[in-house]
Coordinates of C-alpha atoms and ligand atoms in Angstrom, one line a residue:
M2 CA 0.0 0.0 0.0
K3 CA 1.3 3.4 -0.9
I4 CA 1.5 5.9 2.0
E5 CA 0.1 8.9 0.3
R6 CA -0.1 11.3 3.2
V7 CA 0.5 11.3 7.0
E8 CA -1.2 13.5 9.5
L9 CA 0.7 14.0 12.8
R10 CA -0.9 15.7 15.8
E11 CA 0.2 16.4 19.3
L12 CA -2.6 16.6 21.8
E13 CA -3.0 18.0 25.3
V14 CA -5.0 15.8 27.5
D15 CA -5.8 15.5 31.3
L16 CA -5.6 12.3 33.1
K17 CA -8.5 11.9 35.6
F18 CA -6.1 11.1 38.4
R19 CA -2.6 11.9 39.7
F20 CA -0.5 8.9 38.7
E21 CA 2.6 8.6 40.9
T22 CA 5.3 6.1 40.2
S23 CA 8.9 5.7 41.4
F24 CA 10.0 8.0 38.5
G25 CA 7.6 10.8 39.1
V26 CA 4.0 12.1 38.8
E27 CA 1.9 12.2 35.6
R28 CA -1.3 14.2 35.2
D29 CA -1.3 16.7 32.3
L30 CA -0.1 14.7 29.3
R31 CA 1.0 15.3 25.8
K32 CA 0.1 12.5 23.3
V33 CA 1.1 12.2 19.7
V34 CA -1.2 10.4 17.3
L35 CA -0.9 9.8 13.5
V36 CA -3.2 9.0 10.7
L37 CA -1.9 7.3 7.5
H38 CA -3.8 7.9 4.3
S39 CA -3.8 5.3 1.5
E40 CA -6.3 4.2 -1.2
G41 CA -9.1 6.1 0.5
L42 CA -8.4 4.3 3.8
E43 CA -7.1 5.7 7.1
G44 CA -4.7 3.8 9.5
Y45 CA -4.4 5.0 13.1
G46 CA -1.4 4.9 15.4
E47 CA -0.5 6.4 18.8
V48 CA 2.9 7.2 20.3
T49 CA 2.9 5.6 23.8
A50 CA 5.8 7.6 25.1
G51 CA 5.3 9.6 28.3
T52 CA 5.5 13.4 28.6
V53 CA 8.7 13.3 30.6
P54 CA 11.7 10.9 30.1
G55 CA 11.2 8.9 33.3
Y56 CA 10.1 5.5 32.1
S57 CA 12.1 5.7 28.9
Y58 CA 14.3 8.2 27.1
E59 CA 11.5 8.7 24.6
T60 CA 8.9 11.4 25.2
S61 CA 6.1 12.9 23.1
A62 CA 8.5 15.6 22.1
T63 CA 11.3 13.3 21.0
A64 CA 8.8 11.2 19.1
W65 CA 7.5 14.3 17.3
T66 CA 11.0 15.1 16.2
A67 CA 11.9 11.5 15.2
L68 CA 8.7 11.1 13.2
S69 CA 8.7 14.5 11.5
D70 CA 12.4 14.7 10.7
Y71 CA 13.4 11.1 10.0
I72 CA 10.8 8.4 10.1
L73 CA 7.9 9.9 8.1
P74 CA 10.1 11.4 5.3
A75 CA 11.5 7.9 4.8
V76 CA 8.1 6.4 4.0
V77 CA 5.8 9.0 2.6
G78 CA 5.1 8.5 -1.1
R79 CA 6.4 5.0 -1.0
D80 CA 4.6 1.7 -1.5
F81 CA 5.0 -1.1 1.1
A82 CA 3.5 -4.6 0.8
T83 CA 4.3 -5.7 4.3
P84 CA 5.2 -4.4 7.8
T85 CA 8.6 -6.0 7.3
Q86 CA 9.2 -3.8 4.2
L87 CA 8.0 -0.7 6.1
L88 CA 10.3 -1.4 9.0
A89 CA 13.2 -1.9 6.6
A90 CA 12.7 1.7 5.3
V91 CA 13.2 3.0 8.8
A92 CA 15.9 0.6 9.9
R93 CA 18.5 3.3 10.1
V94 CA 16.6 5.0 12.9
R95 CA 18.3 3.5 15.9
G96 CA 15.9 3.2 18.9
H97 CA 12.9 5.6 19.1
N98 CA 10.8 2.5 19.1
M99 CA 7.7 4.2 20.4
A100 CA 7.8 6.7 17.5
V101 CA 8.4 3.9 14.9
A102 CA 5.6 1.8 16.5
A103 CA 3.0 4.6 16.0
L104 CA 3.8 4.3 12.2
E105 CA 4.1 0.5 12.2
T106 CA 0.8 -0.1 14.1
A107 CA -1.1 2.4 11.9
F108 CA 0.2 0.4 8.9
W109 CA -1.2 -2.8 10.3
D110 CA -4.6 -1.0 10.7
L111 CA -4.4 0.1 7.1
Q112 CA -3.7 -3.4 5.9
A113 CA -6.4 -5.0 7.9
K114 CA -8.9 -2.4 6.5
A115 CA -7.7 -3.1 3.0
A116 CA -8.3 -6.8 3.6
G117 CA -11.7 -6.1 5.2
I118 CA -10.8 -8.1 8.3
P119 CA -10.4 -7.1 12.0
L120 CA -6.8 -6.4 13.0
W121 CA -6.8 -9.3 15.6
Q122 CA -7.4 -11.7 12.8
L123 CA -4.5 -10.3 10.7
L124 CA -2.3 -10.6 13.8
G125 CA -3.3 -14.2 14.2
G126 CA -5.1 -13.8 17.5
S127 CA -7.6 -16.2 19.1
H128 CA -8.9 -14.8 22.4
T129 CA -12.3 -13.0 22.1
E130 CA -12.4 -11.4 25.5
I131 CA -9.4 -9.8 27.3
E132 CA -8.9 -10.1 31.0
V133 CA -7.8 -6.9 32.5
G134 CA -6.2 -5.6 35.7
A135 CA -5.6 -2.1 37.1
S136 CA -2.3 -0.4 37.7
L137 CA -2.6 1.8 40.8
G138 CA -0.2 4.7 41.5
I139 CA 1.5 5.4 44.8
Q140 CA -1.1 6.7 47.3
G141 CA -0.7 9.1 50.2
S142 CA -1.3 6.6 52.9
V143 CA -1.7 2.9 53.7
A144 CA -5.4 3.4 54.3
E145 CA -5.9 5.0 50.9
T146 CA -3.9 2.2 49.3
V147 CA -6.2 -0.4 50.8
A148 CA -9.3 1.7 49.9
I149 CA -8.3 2.1 46.2
A150 CA -7.5 -1.6 46.0
E151 CA -10.9 -2.6 47.4
K152 CA -12.6 -0.2 45.0
H153 CA -10.9 -1.6 41.9
L154 CA -11.5 -5.2 43.0
A155 CA -15.2 -4.4 43.4
E156 CA -15.2 -2.9 39.9
G157 CA -14.2 -6.4 38.6
Y158 CA -10.5 -5.9 37.9
R159 CA -8.8 -9.4 37.8
R160 CA -5.5 -8.3 39.1
L161 CA -4.3 -5.2 41.1
K162 CA -0.8 -3.8 40.5
F163 CA 0.7 -1.4 43.0
K164 CA 3.5 1.0 42.1
I165 CA 6.2 0.9 44.7
K166 CA 9.3 3.0 45.5
P167 CA 12.1 2.6 48.1
G168 CA 10.4 2.9 51.5
W169 CA 6.9 2.4 50.1
E170 CA 6.3 -1.3 49.5
V171 CA 6.3 -3.7 52.5
E172 CA 3.9 -1.7 54.7
P173 CA 1.2 -0.9 52.1
L174 CA 1.4 -4.4 50.4
T175 CA 1.2 -6.2 53.7
A176 CA -1.9 -4.2 54.6
V177 CA -3.5 -4.9 51.2
R178 CA -2.7 -8.6 51.4
E179 CA -4.3 -8.7 54.9
A180 CA -7.5 -6.9 53.6
L181 CA -7.7 -9.0 50.4
P182 CA -6.3 -12.5 51.2
D183 CA -7.4 -14.0 47.9
A184 CA -6.8 -11.2 45.4
S185 CA -4.3 -11.4 42.6
L186 CA -1.7 -8.8 43.5
T187 CA 1.5 -7.5 41.9
V188 CA 4.0 -4.7 42.4
D189 CA 5.9 -2.5 39.8
A190 CA 9.1 -0.8 40.9
N191 CA 9.9 0.8 37.6
S192 CA 13.7 0.1 38.2
A193 CA 13.9 1.9 41.5
Y194 CA 15.9 -0.7 43.4
A195 CA 19.3 -2.4 43.5
L196 CA 20.5 -5.9 44.3
N197 CA 21.5 -4.8 47.8
D198 CA 17.8 -4.1 48.6
I199 CA 17.3 -7.9 48.7
A200 CA 15.8 -7.7 52.2
V201 CA 12.8 -5.7 50.8
F202 CA 12.1 -8.4 48.1
Q203 CA 12.4 -11.2 50.7
R204 CA 9.6 -9.5 52.6
L205 CA 7.5 -9.1 49.5
D206 CA 8.2 -12.7 48.6
E207 CA 6.0 -13.7 51.5
L208 CA 2.9 -11.9 50.3
A209 CA 2.0 -14.4 47.5
L210 CA 2.3 -11.8 44.7
D211 CA 1.8 -13.0 41.2
Y212 CA 5.0 -11.3 40.2
I213 CA 7.3 -8.4 40.9
E214 CA 7.6 -6.1 37.9
Q215 CA 11.0 -4.6 36.9
P216 CA 12.6 -4.2 40.3
L217 CA 16.1 -3.4 39.1
A218 CA 17.8 -1.2 36.5
H219 CA 16.2 -0.9 33.1
D220 CA 19.3 -2.4 31.4
D221 CA 20.5 -5.0 33.9
L222 CA 19.5 -8.5 33.0
V223 CA 22.4 -10.0 35.1
D224 CA 21.3 -8.5 38.4
H225 CA 17.7 -9.5 37.7
A226 CA 18.8 -13.1 37.2
E227 CA 20.6 -13.0 40.5
L228 CA 17.5 -11.6 42.3
Q229 CA 15.2 -14.1 40.6
S230 CA 17.4 -17.0 41.8
Q231 CA 16.8 -15.8 45.4
L232 CA 13.0 -15.4 45.2
S233 CA 10.1 -17.7 44.7
T234 CA 7.9 -15.0 43.3
A235 CA 8.3 -14.5 39.5
I236 CA 10.0 -11.4 38.2
C237 CA 8.2 -9.7 35.3
L238 CA 10.4 -7.8 32.9
D239 CA 9.1 -4.5 31.4
E240 CA 11.7 -1.8 30.8
S241 CA 14.4 -4.4 30.0
I242 CA 12.7 -5.9 26.9
H243 CA 13.0 -3.9 23.6
S244 CA 13.0 -6.9 21.2
A245 CA 12.7 -10.6 20.8
A246 CA 16.5 -10.8 21.2
D247 CA 16.2 -9.2 24.6
A248 CA 13.4 -11.6 25.5
R249 CA 15.6 -14.5 24.6
K250 CA 18.5 -13.2 26.7
G251 CA 16.3 -12.4 29.7
L252 CA 14.5 -15.7 29.7
A253 CA 17.7 -17.7 29.0
L254 CA 19.5 -16.0 31.8
G255 CA 16.6 -16.5 34.2
S256 CA 16.2 -12.7 34.7
G257 CA 12.5 -13.2 35.0
R258 CA 9.7 -15.6 34.2
V259 CA 7.0 -13.3 32.9
I260 CA 7.1 -10.5 30.3
N261 CA 5.0 -7.3 30.2
L262 CA 4.7 -6.7 26.5
K263 CA 4.2 -3.1 25.2
L264 CA 3.8 -2.3 21.6
G265 CA 5.7 1.0 21.7
R266 CA 8.7 -0.4 23.7
V267 CA 9.3 -3.1 21.1
R268 CA 8.7 -1.1 17.8
G269 CA 5.2 -2.4 17.0
H270 CA 3.0 -5.5 16.3
L271 CA 5.6 -7.5 14.3
E272 CA 8.2 -7.5 17.0
S273 CA 5.5 -8.0 19.7
R274 CA 4.5 -11.2 17.9
R275 CA 8.2 -12.3 18.0
V276 CA 8.5 -11.5 21.7
H277 CA 5.3 -13.3 22.3
D278 CA 6.6 -16.4 20.5
V279 CA 10.0 -16.4 22.2
A280 CA 8.2 -16.2 25.6
M281 CA 5.9 -19.1 24.6
A282 CA 8.9 -21.2 23.7
F283 CA 10.3 -20.6 27.2
N284 CA 6.9 -21.3 28.8
A285 CA 6.8 -17.8 30.0
P286 CA 3.4 -16.0 30.0
V287 CA 3.1 -12.5 28.6
W288 CA 0.5 -9.8 29.4
C289 CA -0.2 -6.5 27.7
G290 CA 1.2 -3.5 29.5
G291 CA -0.3 0.0 29.4
M292 CA 1.1 3.5 28.9
L293 CA -2.0 5.5 29.9
E294 CA -3.2 5.3 26.2
L295 CA -5.9 7.1 24.5
G296 CA -8.4 5.1 22.4
I297 CA -6.1 4.4 19.5
G298 CA -3.4 2.9 21.6
R299 CA -5.9 1.0 23.9
A300 CA -7.5 -0.5 20.8
H301 CA -4.1 -1.7 19.4
N302 CA -3.4 -3.2 22.8
L303 CA -6.7 -5.1 22.9
H304 CA -6.1 -6.5 19.4
L305 CA -2.6 -7.6 20.4
S306 CA -3.9 -9.2 23.6
T307 CA -5.8 -11.8 21.5
L308 CA -2.6 -13.8 20.8
E309 CA -2.6 -17.1 22.6
N310 CA 0.3 -16.6 25.1
F311 CA -1.4 -13.5 26.6
T312 CA -2.6 -15.5 29.6
L313 CA -2.3 -13.0 32.4
P314 CA -4.6 -9.9 32.9
G315 CA -3.3 -6.8 31.1
D316 CA -3.1 -3.2 32.1
T317 CA -5.6 -2.3 29.4
A318 CA -8.2 -1.1 31.9
S319 CA -11.4 0.8 31.1
A320 CA -10.9 4.1 29.2
T321 CA -13.3 5.7 31.7
R322 CA -10.7 5.1 34.5
Y323 CA -8.3 7.5 32.7
W324 CA -10.3 9.9 30.6
G325 CA -13.3 12.3 31.0
D326 CA -14.2 13.7 27.7
D327 CA -10.6 13.6 26.4
D328 CA -10.7 10.2 24.7
I329 CA -10.4 10.6 20.9
I330 CA -12.5 7.7 19.7
E331 CA -16.3 7.3 19.5
Q332 CA -16.3 4.0 21.2
R333 CA -15.8 3.8 25.0
L334 CA -13.4 0.9 25.6
D335 CA -14.6 -0.1 29.0
A336 CA -14.3 -3.4 30.7
V337 CA -17.3 -5.2 32.1
A338 CA -16.6 -7.4 35.1
G339 CA -12.9 -7.3 34.3
L340 CA -13.2 -8.2 30.7
Q341 CA -12.6 -6.0 27.6
S342 CA -14.0 -6.9 24.3
V343 CA -12.0 -6.4 21.2
P344 CA -13.1 -3.2 19.3
H345 CA -15.1 -4.3 16.3
D346 CA -16.9 -1.3 14.7
G347 CA -15.7 -2.1 11.2
P348 CA -12.5 -3.8 9.9
G349 CA -8.9 -3.0 11.1
L350 CA -8.7 -1.4 14.5
G351 CA -12.5 -1.2 14.8
V352 CA -12.8 2.3 16.2
T353 CA -13.7 5.7 14.7
L354 CA -11.9 9.0 15.4
R355 CA -13.7 12.0 17.0
R356 CA -12.4 14.5 14.5
D357 CA -13.9 17.6 16.2
L358 CA -12.2 16.7 19.5
L359 CA -8.9 15.9 17.8
E360 CA -9.0 19.4 16.4
R361 CA -9.8 20.9 19.7
L362 CA -7.0 19.1 21.7
S363 CA -4.3 19.6 19.1
V364 CA -1.4 21.8 20.1
R365 CA 0.7 20.9 17.0
Q366 CA -0.2 19.6 13.7
L367 CA 1.7 18.6 10.6
T368 CA 0.8 16.9 7.3
I369 CA 3.6 15.2 5.3
Ligands
OSB417 O1 5.6 0.6 34.1 O2 3.8 -0.3 33.4 C1 4.5 0.7 33.6 C2 2.4 3.8 32.9 C3 3.3 4.6 32.3 C4 4.6 4.2 32.2 C5 4.9 2.9 32.7 C6 4.0 2.1 33.2 C7 2.7 2.6 33.4 C8 1.6 1.8 34.1 C9 0.2 2.2 33.8 O3 1.8 1.0 34.9 C10 -0.5 1.3 32.9 C11 -1.8 1.9 32.4 O4 -2.7 1.8 33.3 O5 -1.9 2.3 31.3
MG418 MG1 5.9 -1.5 34.4

């Protein structure tokens, strides 16, 4: 398909809640979305980068520059038969996976629309309903942590994940476990600890957590392997996995036993499929991570989550948890009793853009 034109927009949106993690607080967000035009069809992609470089070096601003200066000029006006060909055209862009993924995922949407089939089918998925959990930011007190946990469990979320940071983990999680003895609970450190914090993880190891997400440095598979060897709770890798090669190294070393798969972090659907397959070969389950996405990104996540080795609840919670009137699609992607259905209003991504809202939220706009 020939990419005739690309529309790039940066949007200003307000998260409904203050989201605190070990790397900072997020609330007023910048989001970059793009629309590919080809043969009368539109393909939608969303940059999942944060507004600040806390989780990753990429931000909405770096993605804007990477897309407008390097990535889009390499593909506009050219014809691509497959995502592999498209990725080859931008192979010289090292890193900037979240920027590339916005393009790559939009191209998959285009191809599914051209074929007249839903995206999940083109991706080779099989699940029809997606189990979801909720990722809960650091709260002001232990009592508030227990209260927000109970609220989300009552809403039907199948797994609760708590953000932790040094000094904020054993006490709140012990209290939540006491209040909710049978709930599926996890923690996410976003790389805030080092191997000499082992005592903290030994305490968490007694709380029957499903897994401990990215406890150590974003680029340290060796220390994760050492920590994993000393814990019975599984480690789940997030920040450390940028490719199927990383997944192979991490699983072969025993750095973790579960992978949080994020489209943006690994460059799109094609590499996600490869990470998924590598994990399956190691008998390691994957689940779909979240990056506080708007409707385009959430829809891509749900289609991805239909692949067979997505066997743990994802972070693709209800859109209504995050957004008031700021979501940019017509469909409300909300879970019912902890289950999301896969968007299906038409072929491809199965969602429609709220063009008027897009116009109102745009702070930058470019057509190439
Ligand atoms: O580490 O999984 C993470 C949000 C932004 C950056 C990193 C992470 C997260 C979340 C929230 O945990 C997931 C979501 O609810 O979208
Ligand atoms: Mg994480």
